Short mmCIF file of C-alpha atoms and ligand atoms in Angstrom, two decimals:
data_model
loop_
_atom_site.label_atom_id
_atom_site.label_comp_id
_atom_site.label_asym_id
_atom_site.label_seq_id
_atom_site.Cartn_x
_atom_site.Cartn_y
_atom_site.Cartn_z
CA MET A 129 0.02 0.06 -0.02
CA GLU A 130 1.32 3.62 -0.73
CA GLU A 131 1.15 6.27 1.82
CA SER A 132 -0.89 8.45 -0.77
CA GLU A 133 -3.75 5.98 -0.43
CA ILE A 134 -4.35 6.60 3.18
CA LYS A 135 -7.74 8.34 3.81
CA LYS A 136 -6.66 10.53 6.60
CA GLY A 137 -9.51 10.76 9.24
CA LEU A 138 -11.13 7.98 7.28
CA MET A 139 -12.39 10.79 4.88
CA GLY A 140 -14.73 9.47 2.37
CA VAL A 141 -14.40 5.85 3.56
CA THR A 142 -17.47 3.56 3.76
CA VAL A 143 -16.92 1.14 6.66
CA ASP A 144 -20.14 -0.71 7.02
CA VAL A 145 -23.87 -0.88 6.07
CA THR A 146 -26.48 0.55 8.30
CA GLN A 147 -30.38 0.74 8.38
CA ILE A 148 -30.74 3.28 10.78
CA SER A 149 -30.16 6.70 9.16
CA LYS A 150 -29.12 8.09 5.87
CA VAL A 151 -27.26 11.44 5.44
CA MET A 152 -27.87 12.76 1.95
CA PRO A 153 -25.58 15.80 1.35
CA GLU A 154 -26.42 16.16 -2.29
CA ILE A 155 -30.05 16.82 -1.46
CA ASN A 156 -29.59 18.30 1.84
CA LYS A 157 -31.61 15.65 3.62
CA LEU A 158 -31.34 13.24 6.64
CA THR A 159 -33.61 10.47 7.19
CA TYR A 160 -34.11 8.24 10.35
CA ARG A 161 -35.41 4.71 9.23
CA GLY A 162 -36.67 6.51 6.07
CA TYR A 163 -38.42 9.48 7.61
CA THR A 164 -36.93 12.91 6.90
CA VAL A 165 -36.08 14.64 10.10
CA ASN A 166 -38.21 17.71 9.00
CA ASP A 167 -41.16 15.36 8.86
CA LEU A 168 -40.49 13.97 12.31
CA CYS A 169 -40.02 17.36 13.89
CA ASP A 170 -43.31 18.46 12.26
CA LYS A 171 -45.35 15.53 13.25
CA CYS A 172 -43.75 13.54 16.13
CA ASP A 173 -42.54 13.92 19.58
CA PHE A 174 -39.00 12.94 20.58
CA GLU A 175 -40.09 9.82 22.37
CA GLU A 176 -41.75 8.53 19.12
CA THR A 177 -38.39 9.45 17.30
CA ALA A 178 -36.44 7.40 19.98
CA TYR A 179 -38.67 4.47 19.58
CA LEU A 180 -38.51 4.62 15.85
CA LEU A 181 -34.52 4.63 16.02
CA LEU A 182 -34.43 1.64 18.26
CA ASN A 183 -37.31 -0.40 16.79
CA GLY A 184 -37.30 0.55 13.05
CA ASN A 185 -40.96 1.69 12.82
CA LEU A 186 -42.93 4.48 14.57
CA PRO A 187 -44.87 3.18 17.56
CA THR A 188 -48.52 2.50 17.67
CA THR A 189 -50.42 4.30 20.58
CA THR A 190 -49.99 1.14 22.92
CA GLN A 191 -46.36 0.76 22.05
CA LEU A 192 -45.64 4.50 22.70
CA GLN A 193 -47.56 4.15 26.06
CA GLU A 194 -45.44 1.05 27.04
CA PHE A 195 -42.24 2.81 25.99
CA THR A 196 -43.03 6.17 28.00
CA ASP A 197 -44.25 4.00 30.86
CA ALA A 198 -40.85 2.19 30.98
CA GLU A 199 -38.88 5.34 30.58
CA LYS A 200 -40.72 6.85 33.64
CA ALA A 201 -40.35 3.82 35.71
CA ASN A 202 -36.68 3.99 35.24
CA ARG A 203 -35.73 7.62 35.83
CA ASN A 204 -34.68 7.12 39.49
CA ILE A 205 -30.91 6.61 40.03
CA SER A 206 -29.49 4.45 43.04
CA LYS A 207 -28.45 6.30 46.22
CA GLU A 208 -24.97 5.09 45.74
CA LEU A 209 -24.86 7.04 42.32
CA LYS A 210 -26.54 9.96 43.77
CA GLU A 211 -23.83 9.97 46.50
CA ALA A 212 -21.01 9.54 43.82
CA ILE A 213 -22.42 12.61 41.98
CA LEU A 214 -22.52 14.67 45.18
CA ASN A 215 -18.89 13.81 45.54
CA PHE A 216 -17.72 14.69 41.89
CA PRO A 217 -15.30 17.63 41.85
CA LYS A 218 -17.40 20.70 41.52
CA ALA A 219 -15.16 22.28 38.93
CA SER A 220 -15.23 19.24 36.70
CA HIS A 221 -17.13 19.34 33.37
CA PRO A 222 -20.64 17.61 33.49
CA MET A 223 -19.61 15.51 30.53
CA ASP A 224 -16.80 14.03 32.67
CA GLY A 225 -19.27 13.48 35.40
CA LEU A 226 -21.78 11.87 32.98
CA ARG A 227 -19.13 9.62 31.55
CA THR A 228 -18.36 8.49 35.19
CA ALA A 229 -22.05 7.98 35.95
CA ILE A 230 -22.58 5.64 32.95
CA SER A 231 -19.69 3.66 34.00
CA ILE A 232 -21.35 3.29 37.38
CA LEU A 233 -24.61 2.17 35.81
CA GLY A 234 -22.54 -0.60 34.21
CA GLN A 235 -21.13 -1.63 37.41
CA GLU A 236 -24.51 -1.63 39.03
CA ASP A 237 -25.98 -3.93 36.39
CA ASP A 238 -25.35 -7.72 36.96
CA ARG A 239 -26.27 -8.33 33.20
CA VAL A 240 -23.43 -6.30 31.97
CA TRP A 241 -21.90 -9.19 29.93
CA ASP A 242 -25.18 -10.14 28.39
CA ASN A 243 -25.15 -8.59 24.94
CA THR A 244 -28.43 -10.25 23.61
CA GLU A 245 -30.72 -7.70 21.76
CA GLY A 246 -33.39 -7.81 24.34
CA THR A 247 -31.04 -7.19 27.13
CA ASN A 248 -29.22 -4.41 25.42
CA TYR A 249 -32.59 -2.63 24.60
CA ASN A 250 -33.48 -2.95 28.27
CA LYS A 251 -30.09 -1.42 29.19
CA PHE A 252 -30.79 1.46 26.63
CA VAL A 253 -34.21 2.15 28.31
CA MET A 254 -32.25 2.45 31.62
CA MET A 255 -29.75 4.85 30.28
CA TYR A 256 -32.30 6.72 28.15
CA ALA A 257 -34.37 7.39 31.39
CA LYS A 258 -31.42 7.94 33.71
CA ILE A 259 -29.36 10.29 31.76
CA PRO A 260 -31.56 13.38 32.29
CA THR A 261 -31.85 12.58 36.08
CA ILE A 262 -27.97 12.13 36.12
CA ILE A 263 -27.01 15.50 34.26
CA ALA A 264 -29.65 17.60 36.17
CA ALA A 265 -28.24 16.20 39.38
CA ILE A 266 -24.60 16.94 38.37
CA GLN A 267 -25.53 20.58 37.41
CA ARG A 268 -27.47 21.23 40.59
CA CYS A 269 -24.81 19.85 42.74
CA LYS A 270 -22.24 22.01 40.92
CA GLU A 271 -24.35 24.93 41.80
CA GLY A 272 -24.60 23.87 45.46
CA LYS A 273 -28.33 23.28 45.11
CA GLU A 274 -30.54 20.37 46.41
CA ILE A 275 -31.09 17.55 43.71
CA ILE A 276 -34.68 17.47 42.57
CA ASP A 277 -35.90 13.86 42.09
CA PRO A 278 -37.79 12.87 38.79
CA ASP A 279 -41.53 13.30 38.73
CA GLU A 280 -43.39 10.44 37.03
CA THR A 281 -46.38 12.43 36.43
CA LEU A 282 -44.41 14.74 33.97
CA THR A 283 -43.43 14.12 30.43
CA ARG A 284 -39.69 13.40 29.67
CA THR A 285 -38.88 17.00 28.74
CA ASP A 286 -41.16 18.73 31.31
CA ASN A 287 -39.50 16.49 34.02
CA PHE A 288 -35.92 17.36 32.68
CA PHE A 289 -36.69 21.12 33.13
CA ASN A 290 -38.28 20.56 36.42
CA MET A 291 -35.15 18.63 37.72
CA CYS A 292 -33.02 21.38 36.36
CA PHE A 293 -35.00 24.48 37.29
CA GLY A 294 -37.75 23.29 39.60
CA LYS A 295 -40.39 24.58 36.99
CA VAL A 296 -41.61 23.65 33.60
CA PRO A 297 -41.30 26.50 30.89
CA GLU A 298 -43.67 27.62 28.44
CA PRO A 299 -44.93 25.13 25.74
CA ILE A 300 -43.06 26.87 23.07
CA ILE A 301 -39.56 26.31 24.91
CA VAL A 302 -40.64 22.57 25.33
CA LYS A 303 -41.26 22.16 21.70
CA ALA A 304 -38.07 23.87 20.72
CA PHE A 305 -36.08 21.62 23.08
CA ASN A 306 -37.92 18.53 21.68
CA VAL A 307 -37.02 19.61 18.15
CA SER A 308 -33.28 19.94 19.18
CA GLN A 309 -33.53 16.56 20.49
CA ILE A 310 -34.94 15.02 17.45
CA LEU A 311 -32.29 16.62 15.31
CA TYR A 312 -29.50 15.66 17.59
CA ALA A 313 -30.78 11.96 17.95
CA GLU A 314 -28.76 10.15 15.15
CA HIS A 315 -26.31 10.94 12.30
CA SER A 316 -24.81 7.69 10.94
CA PHE A 317 -21.08 6.96 11.37
CA ASN A 318 -19.94 10.34 13.10
CA ALA A 319 -16.91 10.13 15.42
CA SER A 320 -18.95 9.18 18.79
CA THR A 321 -21.17 6.57 17.04
CA PHE A 322 -18.22 5.02 15.28
CA THR A 323 -16.37 4.96 18.71
CA ALA A 324 -19.44 3.08 20.09
CA ARG A 325 -19.34 0.68 17.13
CA VAL A 326 -15.61 0.06 17.64
CA ILE A 327 -16.21 -0.73 21.37
CA ALA A 328 -19.19 -2.99 20.54
CA SER A 329 -17.29 -4.75 17.89
CA THR A 330 -14.97 -6.21 20.59
CA THR A 331 -18.07 -7.80 22.20
CA SER A 332 -17.38 -5.43 25.08
CA ASP A 333 -20.69 -4.15 26.87
CA ILE A 334 -23.08 -1.28 25.83
CA TYR A 335 -22.09 0.69 29.02
CA SER A 336 -18.40 0.73 27.73
CA ALA A 337 -19.62 1.77 24.30
CA VAL A 338 -21.62 4.70 25.50
CA THR A 339 -18.84 5.83 28.02
CA GLY A 340 -16.44 5.93 25.02
CA ALA A 341 -18.91 7.66 22.93
CA ILE A 342 -19.37 10.53 25.77
CA GLY A 343 -15.59 10.88 25.42
CA ALA A 344 -15.73 11.31 21.68
CA LEU A 345 -18.75 13.70 21.82
CA LYS A 346 -17.05 15.99 24.28
CA GLY A 347 -14.43 17.08 21.83
CA PRO A 348 -15.05 20.70 20.41
CA LEU A 349 -14.67 19.38 16.74
CA HIS A 350 -17.74 17.13 17.48
CA GLY A 351 -20.53 17.76 20.24
CA GLY A 352 -18.46 19.99 22.16
CA ALA A 353 -18.82 22.69 19.50
CA ASN A 354 -22.28 23.68 20.76
CA GLU A 355 -20.78 24.98 23.91
CA GLN A 356 -17.99 26.70 21.92
CA VAL A 357 -20.56 28.60 19.71
CA MET A 358 -22.03 30.19 22.75
CA HIS A 359 -18.47 31.17 24.16
CA THR A 360 -17.93 32.82 20.76
CA LEU A 361 -21.24 34.78 20.72
CA ILE A 362 -20.46 36.08 24.28
CA GLU A 363 -16.97 37.03 23.29
CA ILE A 364 -18.32 38.98 20.47
CA ALA A 365 -20.96 40.53 22.85
CA GLU A 366 -22.50 43.01 20.32
CA PRO A 367 -23.61 42.75 16.66
CA LYS A 368 -21.45 45.68 15.65
CA HIS A 369 -18.22 43.67 16.74
CA ALA A 370 -19.29 40.62 14.83
CA ALA A 371 -17.68 41.29 11.42
CA ALA A 372 -14.45 42.41 12.94
CA TRP A 373 -14.37 39.45 15.07
CA LEU A 374 -14.51 37.20 12.06
CA ASP A 375 -12.03 39.08 10.03
CA ASN A 376 -9.54 38.56 12.82
CA ALA A 377 -10.36 34.80 12.91
CA PHE A 378 -9.80 34.71 9.15
CA LYS A 379 -6.65 36.45 9.49
CA ASN A 380 -5.41 34.14 12.24
CA LYS A 381 -6.67 30.99 10.52
CA LEU A 382 -8.79 30.09 13.49
CA LYS A 383 -11.75 27.41 13.37
CA VAL A 384 -15.03 29.11 13.77
CA MET A 385 -17.06 26.88 15.98
CA GLY A 386 -20.34 25.73 14.84
CA PHE A 387 -19.31 25.84 11.08
CA GLY A 388 -18.17 23.28 8.80
CA HIS A 389 -19.08 19.55 8.42
CA ARG A 390 -17.16 16.40 7.26
CA VAL A 391 -20.25 15.26 5.20
CA TYR A 392 -22.30 18.31 4.41
CA LYS A 393 -20.31 20.80 2.42
CA ASN A 394 -23.18 22.82 1.25
CA GLY A 395 -25.08 23.32 4.33
CA ASP A 396 -26.41 21.04 7.18
CA SER A 397 -29.95 19.67 6.57
CA ARG A 398 -30.83 20.13 10.35
CA VAL A 399 -29.93 23.93 10.49
CA PRO A 400 -32.98 25.44 8.99
CA GLU A 401 -35.35 23.50 11.13
CA MET A 402 -33.30 24.25 14.51
CA LYS A 403 -32.89 27.98 13.35
CA ARG A 404 -36.70 28.39 12.90
CA TRP A 405 -36.94 27.30 16.60
CA GLU A 406 -34.08 29.24 17.73
CA ASN A 407 -35.79 32.25 16.41
CA LYS A 408 -38.94 31.45 18.34
CA VAL A 409 -36.89 30.97 21.54
CA ALA A 410 -35.16 34.20 21.08
CA ASP A 411 -38.58 35.92 20.56
CA VAL A 412 -39.84 34.88 24.04
CA LYS A 413 -36.47 35.00 25.79
CA ASP A 414 -35.18 38.40 24.67
CA GLY A 415 -32.39 36.78 22.50
CA LYS A 416 -32.53 39.23 19.53
CA LYS A 417 -28.94 40.28 20.09
CA TRP A 418 -27.61 36.56 19.81
CA MET A 419 -29.60 36.19 16.55
CA GLU A 420 -28.30 39.35 15.04
CA ILE A 421 -24.67 38.28 15.84
CA SER A 422 -25.36 34.77 14.65
CA ASN A 423 -26.75 35.99 11.38
CA ILE A 424 -23.73 38.22 10.78
CA LEU A 425 -21.31 35.38 11.29
CA GLU A 426 -23.44 33.06 9.06
CA ASP A 427 -23.80 35.37 6.15
CA LYS A 428 -19.95 36.36 6.22
CA MET A 429 -18.85 32.71 6.62
CA VAL A 430 -20.98 31.58 3.70
CA SER A 431 -20.23 34.47 1.38
CA GLU A 432 -16.48 34.74 2.05
CA LYS A 433 -15.46 31.17 2.90
CA GLY A 434 -18.23 29.02 1.44
CA ILE A 435 -18.53 27.33 4.82
CA TYR A 436 -22.03 26.73 6.31
CA PRO A 437 -23.27 26.37 9.88
CA ASN A 438 -23.88 22.92 11.43
CA LEU A 439 -26.53 21.95 13.94
CA ASP A 440 -24.48 23.25 16.91
CA PHE A 441 -24.55 26.68 15.62
CA PRO A 442 -28.25 27.22 16.30
CA ALA A 443 -28.63 24.61 18.99
CA GLY A 444 -26.06 25.98 21.43
CA PRO A 445 -27.49 29.53 21.63
CA ALA A 446 -31.01 28.16 21.85
CA TYR A 447 -30.16 26.06 24.98
CA TYR A 448 -28.38 29.20 26.35
CA MET A 449 -31.61 31.29 25.86
CA MET A 450 -33.69 28.44 27.49
CA GLY A 451 -31.59 29.13 30.62
CA PHE A 452 -29.09 26.24 30.73
CA GLU A 453 -25.46 26.72 31.81
CA ILE A 454 -23.12 26.47 28.68
CA GLU A 455 -21.28 23.21 30.02
CA MET A 456 -24.92 21.52 30.04
CA PHE A 457 -25.11 21.68 26.19
CA THR A 458 -23.14 18.73 25.26
CA PRO A 459 -24.71 16.57 28.06
CA ILE A 460 -28.10 17.54 26.65
CA PHE A 461 -26.88 16.43 23.40
CA VAL A 462 -26.17 12.89 24.94
CA MET A 463 -29.79 12.78 26.30
CA SER A 464 -30.78 12.55 22.56
CA ARG A 465 -27.86 10.68 21.01
CA ILE A 466 -28.11 7.73 23.46
CA THR A 467 -30.79 6.65 21.05
CA GLY A 468 -28.56 6.60 17.84
CA TRP A 469 -25.56 5.05 19.78
CA ALA A 470 -27.84 2.38 21.28
CA ALA A 471 -29.28 1.45 17.85
CA HIS A 472 -25.99 1.31 16.45
CA VAL A 473 -24.53 -0.87 19.24
CA ILE A 474 -27.39 -3.36 18.55
CA GLU A 475 -26.76 -3.18 14.87
CA GLN A 476 -23.10 -3.76 15.19
CA THR A 477 -23.69 -6.64 17.59
CA ASN A 478 -26.17 -8.29 15.34
CA SER A 479 -23.77 -8.57 12.41
CA ASN A 480 -20.46 -8.21 14.22
CA ARG A 481 -17.04 -8.36 12.85
CA LEU A 482 -14.20 -6.85 14.93
CA ILE A 483 -13.21 -3.22 13.67
CA ARG A 484 -9.47 -3.12 13.37
CA PRO A 485 -7.96 -1.06 10.62
CA LEU A 486 -4.33 -0.98 9.35
CA SER A 487 -1.66 1.77 9.54
CA PHE A 488 1.10 2.88 7.31
CA TYR A 489 4.42 2.59 9.41
CA GLU A 490 6.85 5.45 8.94
CA GLY A 491 9.06 5.13 12.06
CA GLU A 492 12.60 3.82 12.41
CA GLY A 493 13.56 0.59 10.61
CA ILE A 494 14.55 -2.47 12.64
CA ARG A 495 17.57 -1.57 14.90
CA THR A 496 19.45 -3.27 17.77
CA VAL A 497 19.54 -2.25 21.34
CA THR A 498 23.28 -1.36 22.27
CA LEU A 499 24.57 -1.23 25.71
CA VAL A 500 25.55 2.48 25.30
CA GLU A 501 21.93 3.48 24.74
CA LYS A 502 21.01 1.61 27.87
CA ARG A 503 23.33 3.50 30.08
N1 LIG B 799 -13.75 27.71 10.52
C1 LIG B 799 -12.90 28.06 9.63
N2 LIG B 799 -12.40 27.24 8.58
C2 LIG B 799 -13.04 25.99 8.56
C3 LIG B 799 -13.89 25.54 9.33
C4 LIG B 799 -14.40 26.35 10.42
N3 LIG B 799 -15.29 25.99 11.29
N4 LIG B 799 -14.28 24.29 9.12
C5 LIG B 799 -13.51 23.98 8.03
N5 LIG B 799 -12.73 24.94 7.76
C6 LIG B 799 -11.76 25.08 6.58
C7 LIG B 799 -10.47 24.39 7.10
O1 LIG B 799 -9.74 25.34 7.64
C8 LIG B 799 -9.94 23.85 5.77
O2 LIG B 799 -9.40 24.94 5.03
P1 LIG B 799 -8.17 24.61 4.24
O3 LIG B 799 -8.36 23.53 3.15
O4 LIG B 799 -7.66 25.86 3.73
O5 LIG B 799 -7.16 24.12 5.28
C9 LIG B 799 -11.31 23.39 4.92
O6 LIG B 799 -12.26 24.30 5.46
C10 LIG B 799 -11.63 21.98 5.23
O7 LIG B 799 -11.82 21.86 6.56
P2 LIG B 799 -11.38 20.40 7.28
O8 LIG B 799 -11.12 20.82 8.74
O9 LIG B 799 -10.32 19.77 6.62
O10 LIG B 799 -12.71 19.66 7.12
P3 LIG B 799 -13.08 18.26 8.00
O11 LIG B 799 -14.13 17.52 7.19
O12 LIG B 799 -11.77 17.38 8.33
O13 LIG B 799 -13.57 18.89 9.37
C11 LIG B 799 -14.99 19.87 10.92
C12 LIG B 799 -14.98 19.08 9.61
C13 LIG B 799 -16.45 19.84 11.53
C14 LIG B 799 -14.05 19.13 11.98
C15 LIG B 799 -14.43 21.28 10.80
O14 LIG B 799 -15.27 21.91 9.88
C16 LIG B 799 -14.57 22.05 11.97
O15 LIG B 799 -13.56 22.02 12.82
N6 LIG B 799 -15.60 22.76 12.47
C17 LIG B 799 -15.66 23.57 13.66
C18 LIG B 799 -16.14 22.71 14.70
C19 LIG B 799 -17.53 22.29 14.69
O16 LIG B 799 -18.26 23.04 14.51
N7 LIG B 799 -17.76 21.02 14.85
C20 LIG B 799 -19.09 20.36 14.86
C21 LIG B 799 -19.35 19.45 13.66
S1 LIG B 799 -21.01 18.85 13.41
#
């Protein structure tokens, strides 16, 4: 093999087949199990989308009821996990806390080595139900506030807001949050999903796969970008500074967070949908300034560099305007992406072959240890 044949970053390499989602950059569409995400955002709740991703079809009324009942029944976390969360270093990032908490869930599960599809589905339901409880608890502990236990009478999203803030917001905020969760749920073989599949391919367990995926998602080139977008907007502070800020970024060849994508080179199919809801959030949460700065950045990036915003660009500021701390944005992404990861772990397990690529060695040739070197 020639070094020139290497696809750095696996750019353009197809590594396996999947039935879960299809990214179609040429027509700017993304489908989950054949449905466009736009159709799902218009007509479905996040819970229905989660069910679809895991089960292949949208649920009947009875199936949805069973799924939401199971989610509600699994929201509570053990007192040992709560204790661990109370002892997490206050300055640590909630993604690190969440990664540790998922490891603890694995340690608490005596079926950890059982990778049969039914058991992995049950483990998914557990994680899907407990992740909102875990991240709300982590954030409240960081702020020195009492943990609020889950409330079974509330929907998944209402309950999450209640555990974070002690109240449920207006319906338009809940809908915008649900749209963001639908859009964040799945995106084929992105870095974190591929990480989960690599771990699953060793026949390790789903908790390990999700723990690894969280580590991958945390990076600013992947899910962590939604936090960086808001840091950028805060640094710019006023619309009148936006153009000059961007010129300086161009001059210094800085990456502008929330822009660019490995697959979409002519725009991210999820952005218009999220932007529509971000605007609605801005209207009710006095966020006009953030929209103005965002619009200047977007227009200039597209016209001068031909680089389009990705989903993190509207999602991060939307979460900020909803009242979340910036370091909660990527954990909130996990609340949704757990669905895609679990679907991929199950798919990988069902048609498994160890993922183990090759590398092109360019280090030293064979040499012999000499006594001089050892001294
Ligand atoms: N800001 C400025 N320039 C960017 C850019 C950005 N956000 N994204 C890409 N570019 C430029 C690169 O500098 C590169 O220019 P060059 O050819 O002159 O060196 C070119 O566009 C290709 O980018 P590259 O980084 O090679 O593309 P990639 O497919 O490897 O990377 C990302 C994709 C997502 C990692 C990259 O666009 C990025 O770092 N974006 C910012 C982080 C982000 O928003 N991540 C969330 C992704 S959903």
